[in-house]
mmCIF file of C-alpha atoms and ligand atoms in Angstrom:
data_model
loop_
_atom_site.group_PDB
_atom_site.id
_atom_site.type_symbol
_atom_site.label_atom_id
_atom_site.label_comp_id
_atom_site.label_asym_id
_atom_site.label_seq_id
_atom_site.Cartn_x
_atom_site.Cartn_y
_atom_site.Cartn_z
ATOM 1 C CA MET K 1 101.745 63.076 45.326
ATOM 2 C CA SER K 2 103.996 65.027 43.027
ATOM 3 C CA GLY K 3 100.968 67.127 41.931
ATOM 4 C CA LEU K 4 101.072 69.058 45.210
ATOM 5 C CA GLY K 5 103.903 71.053 43.364
ATOM 6 C CA TYR K 6 101.301 72.457 41.061
ATOM 7 C CA GLU K 7 98.656 75.094 41.464
ATOM 8 C CA PRO K 8 95.271 74.927 39.452
ATOM 9 C CA VAL K 9 94.069 78.043 37.850
ATOM 10 C CA ILE K 10 90.251 78.152 36.815
ATOM 11 C CA GLY K 11 88.136 80.610 34.946
ATOM 12 C CA LEU K 12 84.419 79.982 34.291
ATOM 13 C CA GLU K 13 82.126 81.101 31.497
ATOM 14 C CA ILE K 14 78.388 80.715 32.581
ATOM 15 C CA HIS K 15 75.439 80.934 30.341
ATOM 16 C CA VAL K 16 72.118 81.836 32.133
ATOM 17 C CA GLN K 17 68.675 81.841 30.427
ATOM 18 C CA LEU K 18 67.068 85.067 31.128
ATOM 19 C CA ALA K 19 63.735 84.767 32.771
ATOM 20 C CA THR K 20 61.697 86.702 30.084
ATOM 21 C CA ARG K 21 58.410 85.729 28.645
ATOM 22 C CA THR K 22 59.471 85.947 25.063
ATOM 23 C CA LYS K 23 62.785 85.152 22.977
ATOM 24 C CA MET K 24 65.524 87.645 22.416
ATOM 25 C CA PHE K 25 64.700 89.109 19.090
ATOM 26 C CA CYS K 26 61.150 87.958 18.370
ATOM 27 C CA GLY K 27 57.773 87.611 20.147
ATOM 28 C CA CYS K 28 57.734 83.689 20.456
ATOM 29 C CA ALA K 29 57.028 82.607 23.966
ATOM 30 C CA LEU K 30 59.640 80.646 25.830
ATOM 31 C CA GLY K 31 58.954 77.267 27.108
ATOM 32 C CA PHE K 32 60.588 73.816 28.106
ATOM 33 C CA GLY K 33 59.212 70.574 27.207
ATOM 34 C CA GLU K 34 56.552 71.522 24.575
ATOM 35 C CA PRO K 35 55.986 69.622 21.445
ATOM 36 C CA ILE K 36 59.069 70.435 19.099
ATOM 37 C CA ASN K 37 58.882 73.203 16.644
ATOM 38 C CA THR K 38 55.564 74.807 18.091
ATOM 39 C CA ARG K 39 57.274 77.993 19.223
ATOM 40 C CA THR K 40 58.916 79.519 16.073
ATOM 41 C CA CYS K 41 58.525 82.289 13.676
ATOM 42 C CA PRO K 42 60.488 83.701 10.649
ATOM 43 C CA VAL K 43 62.953 85.733 12.977
ATOM 44 C CA CYS K 44 63.964 82.680 15.129
ATOM 45 C CA LEU K 45 63.898 80.192 12.224
ATOM 46 C CA GLY K 46 66.396 82.588 10.614
ATOM 47 C CA HIS K 47 64.355 83.268 7.445
ATOM 48 C CA PRO K 48 66.187 85.665 5.277
ATOM 49 C CA GLY K 49 64.810 89.348 5.460
ATOM 50 C CA ALA K 50 63.109 88.659 8.996
ATOM 51 C CA LEU K 51 64.302 91.398 11.285
ATOM 52 C CA PRO K 52 65.256 91.086 14.897
ATOM 53 C CA THR K 53 63.565 93.437 17.620
ATOM 54 C CA LEU K 54 65.634 93.602 20.930
ATOM 55 C CA ASN K 55 63.884 92.211 24.058
ATOM 56 C CA ALA K 56 63.925 95.209 26.590
ATOM 57 C CA GLN K 57 63.155 92.922 29.524
ATOM 58 C CA ALA K 58 66.374 90.784 28.585
ATOM 59 C CA VAL K 59 68.275 93.999 28.584
ATOM 60 C CA ARG K 60 66.991 94.958 32.080
ATOM 61 C CA LEU K 61 67.832 91.691 33.649
ATOM 62 C CA ALA K 62 71.331 91.917 32.245
ATOM 63 C CA ILE K 63 71.745 95.412 33.876
ATOM 64 C CA VAL K 64 70.317 93.890 37.096
ATOM 65 C CA THR K 65 72.879 91.280 36.834
ATOM 66 C CA GLY K 66 75.969 93.592 36.099
ATOM 67 C CA LEU K 67 74.858 95.858 39.048
ATOM 68 C CA ALA K 68 74.751 93.113 41.398
ATOM 69 C CA LEU K 69 78.183 91.969 40.201
ATOM 70 C CA GLY K 70 79.637 95.363 40.679
ATOM 71 C CA SER K 71 80.147 95.648 36.816
ATOM 72 C CA THR K 72 80.226 98.986 34.918
ATOM 73 C CA ILE K 73 77.163 99.098 32.635
ATOM 74 C CA ALA K 74 78.146 100.376 29.304
ATOM 75 C CA GLU K 75 76.627 103.526 28.189
ATOM 76 C CA ARG K 76 76.617 102.162 24.728
ATOM 77 C CA SER K 77 76.584 98.580 23.700
ATOM 78 C CA THR K 78 76.388 96.694 20.435
ATOM 79 C CA PHE K 79 75.691 93.337 18.996
ATOM 80 C CA HIS K 80 77.843 91.344 16.612
ATOM 81 C CA ARG K 81 77.525 88.362 14.310
ATOM 82 C CA LYS K 82 79.337 85.259 15.456
ATOM 83 C CA ASN K 83 79.571 83.175 12.257
ATOM 84 C CA TYR K 84 79.727 79.361 12.263
ATOM 85 C CA PHE K 85 78.065 76.477 10.698
ATOM 86 C CA TYR K 86 76.058 73.999 12.594
ATOM 87 C CA PRO K 87 72.505 72.427 11.981
ATOM 88 C CA ASP K 88 71.042 74.018 14.982
ATOM 89 C CA LEU K 89 71.964 77.551 13.707
ATOM 90 C CA PRO K 90 69.966 78.273 10.671
ATOM 91 C CA LYS K 91 71.282 81.684 10.021
ATOM 92 C CA ALA K 92 74.996 80.408 10.194
ATOM 93 C CA TYR K 93 75.568 83.124 12.712
ATOM 94 C CA GLN K 94 74.508 83.726 16.275
ATOM 95 C CA ILE K 95 73.727 87.341 17.308
ATOM 96 C CA SER K 96 76.084 87.885 20.297
ATOM 97 C CA GLN K 97 78.277 90.775 21.712
ATOM 98 C CA TYR K 98 81.777 90.958 21.079
ATOM 99 C CA ASP K 99 83.870 94.117 22.052
ATOM 100 C CA GLU K 100 81.133 96.286 23.393
ATOM 101 C CA PRO K 101 79.396 94.041 25.912
ATOM 102 C CA ILE K 102 76.680 95.365 28.313
ATOM 103 C CA ALA K 103 78.523 94.866 31.567
ATOM 104 C CA ILE K 104 82.303 95.237 32.131
ATOM 105 C CA GLY K 105 84.212 94.183 35.148
ATOM 106 C CA GLY K 106 83.223 93.724 38.706
ATOM 107 C CA GLU K 107 83.755 90.916 41.323
ATOM 108 C CA PHE K 108 81.677 88.184 43.239
ATOM 109 C CA LEU K 109 82.425 87.291 46.803
ATOM 110 C CA VAL K 110 82.428 83.507 47.738
ATOM 111 C CA LEU K 111 82.119 82.479 51.067
ATOM 112 C CA GLY K 112 84.236 79.422 51.755
ATOM 113 C CA GLU K 113 85.381 77.410 54.602
ATOM 114 C CA GLU K 114 88.763 79.594 54.452
ATOM 115 C CA GLY K 115 86.972 82.876 54.545
ATOM 116 C CA VAL K 116 85.892 85.084 51.618
ATOM 117 C CA THR K 117 87.421 84.578 48.049
ATOM 118 C CA LYS K 118 87.086 87.386 45.425
ATOM 119 C CA VAL K 119 86.431 86.240 42.094
ATOM 120 C CA GLY K 120 86.986 88.981 39.257
ATOM 121 C CA ILE K 121 84.148 89.312 36.745
ATOM 122 C CA THR K 122 85.636 90.128 33.250
ATOM 123 C CA ARG K 123 82.360 90.776 31.454
ATOM 124 C CA ALA K 124 78.721 89.793 30.978
ATOM 125 C CA HIS K 125 77.159 89.926 27.457
ATOM 126 C CA LEU K 126 73.808 89.227 25.793
ATOM 127 C CA GLU K 127 73.400 86.685 23.193
ATOM 128 C CA GLU K 128 70.763 84.267 21.657
ATOM 129 C CA ASP K 129 70.824 80.526 22.067
ATOM 130 C CA ALA K 130 70.965 78.052 19.201
ATOM 131 C CA ALA K 131 68.112 75.596 18.650
ATOM 132 C CA LYS K 132 68.584 71.957 19.839
ATOM 133 C CA LEU K 133 69.344 68.858 18.130
ATOM 134 C CA VAL K 134 67.072 65.812 19.283
ATOM 135 C CA HIS K 135 68.680 62.494 18.713
ATOM 136 C CA LEU K 136 66.122 59.814 18.308
ATOM 137 C CA GLY K 137 66.391 56.060 19.296
ATOM 138 C CA ALA K 138 69.090 54.094 21.299
ATOM 139 C CA GLY K 139 69.289 56.224 24.424
ATOM 140 C CA GLY K 140 69.207 59.793 22.730
ATOM 141 C CA ARG K 141 72.900 59.751 22.173
ATOM 142 C CA ARG K 142 74.191 61.108 18.768
ATOM 143 C CA ALA K 143 76.520 58.189 18.082
ATOM 144 C CA ASP K 144 73.788 55.527 17.879
ATOM 145 C CA ALA K 145 70.793 57.554 16.989
ATOM 146 C CA ASP K 146 68.576 56.402 14.199
ATOM 147 C CA GLU K 147 67.872 59.978 13.164
ATOM 148 C CA SER K 148 68.280 63.546 14.718
ATOM 149 C CA VAL K 149 65.810 66.359 14.366
ATOM 150 C CA VAL K 150 66.241 70.095 14.978
ATOM 151 C CA ASP K 151 63.940 71.495 17.612
ATOM 152 C CA PHE K 152 63.844 75.287 16.979
ATOM 153 C CA ASN K 153 61.811 75.924 20.187
ATOM 154 C CA ARG K 154 64.990 76.874 22.115
ATOM 155 C CA GLY K 155 66.371 78.957 19.100
ATOM 156 C CA GLY K 156 66.526 82.633 20.104
ATOM 157 C CA THR K 157 66.222 82.090 23.789
ATOM 158 C CA PRO K 158 67.844 85.180 25.535
ATOM 159 C CA LEU K 159 71.112 84.363 27.129
ATOM 160 C CA LEU K 160 73.546 86.230 29.341
ATOM 161 C CA GLU K 161 77.111 84.970 29.396
ATOM 162 C CA ILE K 162 79.206 85.981 32.550
ATOM 163 C CA VAL K 163 82.941 85.456 32.182
ATOM 164 C CA THR K 164 85.040 85.252 35.317
ATOM 165 C CA GLU K 165 88.836 86.290 35.668
ATOM 166 C CA PRO K 166 91.218 83.173 36.093
ATOM 167 C CA ASP K 167 90.877 83.736 39.970
ATOM 168 C CA ILE K 168 89.596 80.409 41.298
ATOM 169 C CA ASP K 169 92.281 77.825 42.404
ATOM 170 C CA SER K 170 90.371 74.759 43.397
ATOM 171 C CA ALA K 171 87.458 72.572 42.035
ATOM 172 C CA ARG K 172 85.572 73.019 45.410
ATOM 173 C CA ASP K 173 85.754 76.852 45.047
ATOM 174 C CA ALA K 174 84.566 76.654 41.481
ATOM 175 C CA ALA K 175 81.554 74.547 42.482
ATOM 176 C CA GLU K 176 81.034 76.890 45.362
ATOM 177 C CA PHE K 177 81.216 80.074 43.192
ATOM 178 C CA LEU K 178 78.679 78.522 40.922
ATOM 179 C CA ARG K 179 76.432 77.568 43.857
ATOM 180 C CA GLN K 180 76.400 81.211 45.218
ATOM 181 C CA LEU K 181 76.205 82.829 41.775
ATOM 182 C CA ARG K 182 73.120 80.769 41.224
ATOM 183 C CA LEU K 183 71.625 81.756 44.441
ATOM 184 C CA THR K 184 72.204 85.461 43.616
ATOM 185 C CA LEU K 185 70.749 85.307 40.117
ATOM 186 C CA ARG K 186 67.548 83.292 41.325
ATOM 187 C CA HIS K 187 67.089 85.847 44.167
ATOM 188 C CA LEU K 188 67.268 88.557 41.511
ATOM 189 C CA GLY K 189 64.772 86.950 39.492
ATOM 190 C CA VAL K 190 67.218 86.987 36.532
ATOM 191 C CA SER K 191 66.981 83.169 35.743
ATOM 192 C CA ASP K 192 65.784 80.049 37.338
ATOM 193 C CA CYS K 193 69.074 78.559 36.785
ATOM 194 C CA ASN K 194 67.908 75.093 36.293
ATOM 195 C CA MET K 195 71.131 73.091 35.483
ATOM 196 C CA GLU K 196 69.358 70.072 34.319
ATOM 197 C CA GLU K 197 66.941 71.880 31.868
ATOM 198 C CA GLY K 198 70.052 73.876 30.582
ATOM 199 C CA SER K 199 68.909 77.275 31.840
ATOM 200 C CA MET K 200 72.327 77.614 33.645
ATOM 201 C CA ARG K 201 75.422 76.009 31.761
ATOM 202 C CA VAL K 202 78.946 76.346 32.547
ATOM 203 C CA ASP K 203 82.161 76.033 30.721
ATOM 204 C CA ALA K 204 85.412 75.561 32.815
ATOM 205 C CA ASN K 205 88.841 76.864 31.686
ATOM 206 C CA VAL K 206 91.528 75.132 33.589
ATOM 207 C CA SER K 207 95.275 75.247 33.536
ATOM 208 C CA VAL K 208 98.069 74.275 36.085
ATOM 209 C CA ARG K 209 101.251 76.016 37.001
ATOM 210 C CA PRO K 210 104.227 75.231 39.240
ATOM 211 C CA ARG K 211 103.447 76.652 42.747
ATOM 212 C CA GLY K 212 104.831 80.252 43.080
ATOM 213 C CA GLU K 213 105.007 80.665 39.196
ATOM 214 C CA SER K 214 103.127 83.815 38.098
ATOM 215 C CA GLU K 215 102.706 83.026 34.392
ATOM 216 C CA LEU K 216 99.601 81.224 33.403
ATOM 217 C CA GLY K 217 99.875 77.764 31.986
ATOM 218 C CA THR K 218 98.015 76.557 28.710
ATOM 219 C CA LYS K 219 94.471 76.007 29.427
ATOM 220 C CA ALA K 220 91.727 73.607 28.417
ATOM 221 C CA GLU K 221 88.301 74.301 28.090
ATOM 222 C CA VAL K 222 85.848 71.770 29.568
ATOM 223 C CA LYS K 223 82.260 71.354 28.572
ATOM 224 C CA ASN K 224 79.209 69.417 29.343
ATOM 225 C CA MET K 225 78.850 69.632 32.992
ATOM 226 C CA ASN K 226 75.201 69.668 34.088
ATOM 227 C CA SER K 227 75.462 69.784 37.832
ATOM 228 C CA PHE K 228 77.573 71.151 40.726
ATOM 229 C CA LYS K 229 79.102 67.735 41.154
ATOM 230 C CA SER K 230 80.043 67.274 37.321
ATOM 231 C CA LEU K 231 81.751 70.669 37.496
ATOM 232 C CA HIS K 232 83.697 69.784 40.620
ATOM 233 C CA ASP K 233 84.491 66.164 39.378
ATOM 234 C CA ALA K 234 85.409 67.276 35.976
ATOM 235 C CA LEU K 235 87.708 69.854 37.282
ATOM 236 C CA LEU K 236 89.544 67.461 39.641
ATOM 237 C CA TYR K 237 89.955 64.927 36.810
ATOM 238 C CA GLU K 238 91.302 67.510 34.414
ATOM 239 C CA ILE K 239 93.626 69.018 37.061
ATOM 240 C CA VAL K 240 95.196 65.550 37.667
ATOM 241 C CA ARG K 241 95.318 64.853 33.945
ATOM 242 C CA GLN K 242 97.227 67.921 33.212
ATOM 243 C CA VAL K 243 99.796 67.592 36.041
ATOM 244 C CA GLU K 244 100.602 63.998 34.972
ATOM 245 C CA GLU K 245 100.864 65.091 31.442
ATOM 246 C CA ILE K 246 103.258 67.577 32.408
ATOM 247 C CA GLU K 247 105.112 65.280 34.860
ATOM 248 C CA ASN K 248 105.594 62.629 32.233
ATOM 249 C CA GLY K 249 107.387 65.194 30.054
ATOM 250 C CA GLY K 250 104.296 66.009 27.883
ATOM 251 C CA SER K 251 102.645 69.235 27.314
ATOM 252 C CA ILE K 252 99.117 70.747 27.447
ATOM 253 C CA VAL K 253 97.456 71.482 24.245
ATOM 254 C CA GLN K 254 94.858 74.115 24.084
ATOM 255 C CA GLU K 255 91.668 72.591 23.330
ATOM 256 C CA THR K 256 87.977 71.997 24.188
ATOM 257 C CA ARG K 257 87.433 68.954 26.149
ATOM 258 C CA HIS K 258 84.193 67.035 26.897
ATOM 259 C CA TRP K 259 83.263 65.822 30.308
ATOM 260 C CA ASP K 260 81.770 62.238 30.162
ATOM 261 C CA ALA K 261 79.950 61.830 33.548
ATOM 262 C CA GLY K 262 79.447 58.097 33.141
ATOM 263 C CA ALA K 263 83.224 57.248 32.308
ATOM 264 C CA LYS K 264 84.126 60.073 34.649
ATOM 265 C CA ARG K 265 86.881 61.509 32.352
ATOM 266 C CA THR K 266 87.291 64.346 29.819
ATOM 267 C CA SER K 267 88.389 63.710 26.229
ATOM 268 C CA ALA K 268 89.437 66.112 23.462
ATOM 269 C CA LEU K 269 86.573 67.422 21.552
ATOM 270 C CA ARG K 270 88.124 69.854 19.237
ATOM 271 C CA SER K 271 91.042 72.262 18.897
ATOM 272 C CA LYS K 272 90.317 75.655 20.443
ATOM 273 C CA GLU K 273 88.783 78.061 17.952
ATOM 274 C CA GLU K 274 90.125 81.706 17.969
ATOM 275 C CA ALA K 275 87.777 84.940 17.744
ATOM 276 C CA HIS K 276 89.122 85.360 14.150
ATOM 277 C CA ASP K 277 87.655 81.916 13.261
ATOM 278 C CA TYR K 278 84.094 83.307 13.745
ATOM 279 C CA ARG K 279 84.661 86.484 11.560
ATOM 280 C CA TYR K 280 82.886 88.761 14.101
ATOM 281 C CA PHE K 281 81.382 91.748 12.415
ATOM 282 C CA PRO K 282 78.733 94.237 13.682
ATOM 283 C CA GLU K 283 75.244 93.285 13.289
ATOM 284 C CA PRO K 284 73.807 95.375 10.523
ATOM 285 C CA ASP K 285 70.150 94.774 11.469
ATOM 286 C CA MET K 286 70.436 96.338 14.951
ATOM 287 C CA VAL K 287 71.420 99.820 16.050
ATOM 288 C CA PRO K 288 73.831 100.332 19.067
ATOM 289 C CA PHE K 289 71.694 100.561 22.148
ATOM 290 C CA GLU K 290 72.496 103.173 24.768
ATOM 291 C CA PHE K 291 71.003 104.003 28.405
ATOM 292 C CA SER K 292 70.785 107.128 30.044
ATOM 293 C CA GLU K 293 72.378 107.279 33.655
ATOM 294 C CA GLU K 294 69.096 107.796 35.037
ATOM 295 C CA TYR K 295 67.651 104.612 33.657
ATOM 296 C CA VAL K 296 70.461 102.446 35.178
ATOM 297 C CA GLU K 297 70.126 104.466 38.383
ATOM 298 C CA ARG K 298 66.316 103.585 38.670
ATOM 299 C CA ILE K 299 66.964 99.841 38.186
ATOM 300 C CA GLU K 300 69.873 100.085 40.808
ATOM 301 C CA LYS K 301 67.444 101.605 43.437
ATOM 302 C CA LYS K 302 64.970 98.616 43.030
ATOM 303 C CA LEU K 303 67.829 96.061 43.553
ATOM 304 C CA PRO K 304 66.817 93.724 46.591
ATOM 305 C CA GLU K 305 69.443 93.245 49.315
ATOM 306 C CA LEU K 306 71.904 90.566 47.975
ATOM 307 C CA PRO K 307 72.287 87.126 49.515
ATOM 308 C CA ASP K 308 76.092 87.688 50.574
ATOM 309 C CA ALA K 309 75.178 91.277 52.222
ATOM 310 C CA LYS K 310 72.394 89.399 54.151
HETATM 311 P P1 ADP F 401 89.803 82.600 24.995
HETATM 312 O O1 ADP F 401 90.514 83.648 24.123
HETATM 313 O O2 ADP F 401 90.361 81.265 24.722
HETATM 314 O O3 ADP F 401 88.232 82.693 24.862
HETATM 315 P P2 ADP F 401 89.880 84.179 27.213
HETATM 316 O O4 ADP F 401 91.078 84.934 27.722
HETATM 317 O O5 ADP F 401 88.709 84.996 26.739
HETATM 318 O O6 ADP F 401 90.224 82.996 26.354
HETATM 319 O O7 ADP F 401 89.363 83.646 28.567
HETATM 320 C C1 ADP F 401 88.319 82.683 28.495
HETATM 321 C C2 ADP F 401 88.067 82.177 30.016
HETATM 322 O O8 ADP F 401 89.302 81.494 30.331
HETATM 323 C C3 ADP F 401 87.977 83.237 31.104
HETATM 324 O O9 ADP F 401 86.926 82.594 32.130
HETATM 325 C C4 ADP F 401 89.462 83.252 31.675
HETATM 326 O O10 ADP F 401 89.395 83.641 33.117
HETATM 327 C C5 ADP F 401 89.871 81.796 31.468
HETATM 328 N N1 ADP F 401 91.340 81.675 31.319
HETATM 329 C C6 ADP F 401 92.127 82.498 30.441
HETATM 330 N N2 ADP F 401 93.381 82.046 30.609
HETATM 331 C C7 ADP F 401 93.394 80.895 31.406
HETATM 332 C C8 ADP F 401 94.387 80.084 32.011
HETATM 333 N N3 ADP F 401 95.691 80.122 31.510
HETATM 334 N N4 ADP F 401 94.042 79.147 32.922
HETATM 335 C C9 ADP F 401 92.798 79.057 33.372
HETATM 336 N N5 ADP F 401 91.828 79.985 32.818
HETATM 337 C C10 ADP F 401 92.220 80.734 31.884
HETATM 338 ZN ZN1 ZN F 402 60.339 83.502 16.875
HETATM 339 MG MG1 MG F 403 87.350 84.550 24.873
#
C-alpha cells in the first residue's frame, strides 16, 4: 500500500465530566436519566442577572488531574466567555477558560506493546457543559425527528477539557492512551468516565505527512466517537482517507468531521472555526481565582499512587 510512505499525527481533546455533587456554577444536583428539565435553576437556564458561583470541588478535581499529569497548576486562572449560538446554549456563550487555564503542560505515559510512549499534555481547563437536544420520534435522530426538545438538566455540568500535544502516531496508540487515561481518572475519583453516557467524550485531531517530514500536515477534527473502538475505527478510516486524498492529487481541508459508526465513515460537518470566531472575552461575573502553594501541596500529598507507577 502506498500509504506506508505516510505517517499519521494525532492529538486528542478529551472532555471529562467531573464527579461533583452539583453543577459548575449553581447548586443544581447532577444526574443522568432524570425526567427532563427537573434539575434547573435561573443560573443554569441562563436567565439574565443570575450570577455564577464557582464549584470548589470541581476546581479541586481539576488540580488533582493536573498534578497527576505532571502539569503546572496556574497560580492564577480566569474564566472567559466563548460566544456562539445554539439552541442548547441559552446564554449564547459558554463559560470556559481561554488563555489562563488551570493546568499547563505535563505528560502522560502510555504502556504499549513496543514499550512506553510519552504523550505531551498541552493544557487542561475547566468549563461548563451545554444542555442537550432530545430528538423525539423515528429513532432519535435529528434528520427524521418529529420534534426536538431541550433538556437543561445537563446544562452547567462541570467539565475538564484535557488537550494533548500531537504526539500520537497510530489509531491503536490513541485508543490505548484513552484507555489508560480513563483508568487513571477513575482511580483518582475525578470522573466515572462513562463514554456511553457522555461523561468522557473525545475529539480526535488527525493529519498525515510523508514519513521523515518534520512539518505537520493540515488536520481534520473528528467528533462523535463514543467508545474506544469507535475512536480506533474512526482514526483508521480518516488516516486512509487523507492518504488517498493526497495520493490522488487532492489536498486536506481543515474541517470538523463526523464519525458515523453505522456507515463506518467520516463526513464533513463544518469548516473549522477559529478562536476569533468565538469572540472570547473575560467573564465579567467571575473574579480570577488564585491558589496558594500550600493549597496545591496539600492536595498533592493526598494523591493516591497512580496506576502506571503501580
Ligand atoms: P486549533 O487551533 O484548531 O484548536 P490547536 O493547535 O489548538 O488547534 O490543537 C488542537 C488539537 O489538535 C491538539 O490536541 C493538538 O495536539 C492537535 N493538533 C494540532 N495540529 C495538529 C496536526 N497538524 N495534526 C494532528 N493534530 C494536531
Ligand atoms: Zn442550576
Ligand atoms: Mg485550540
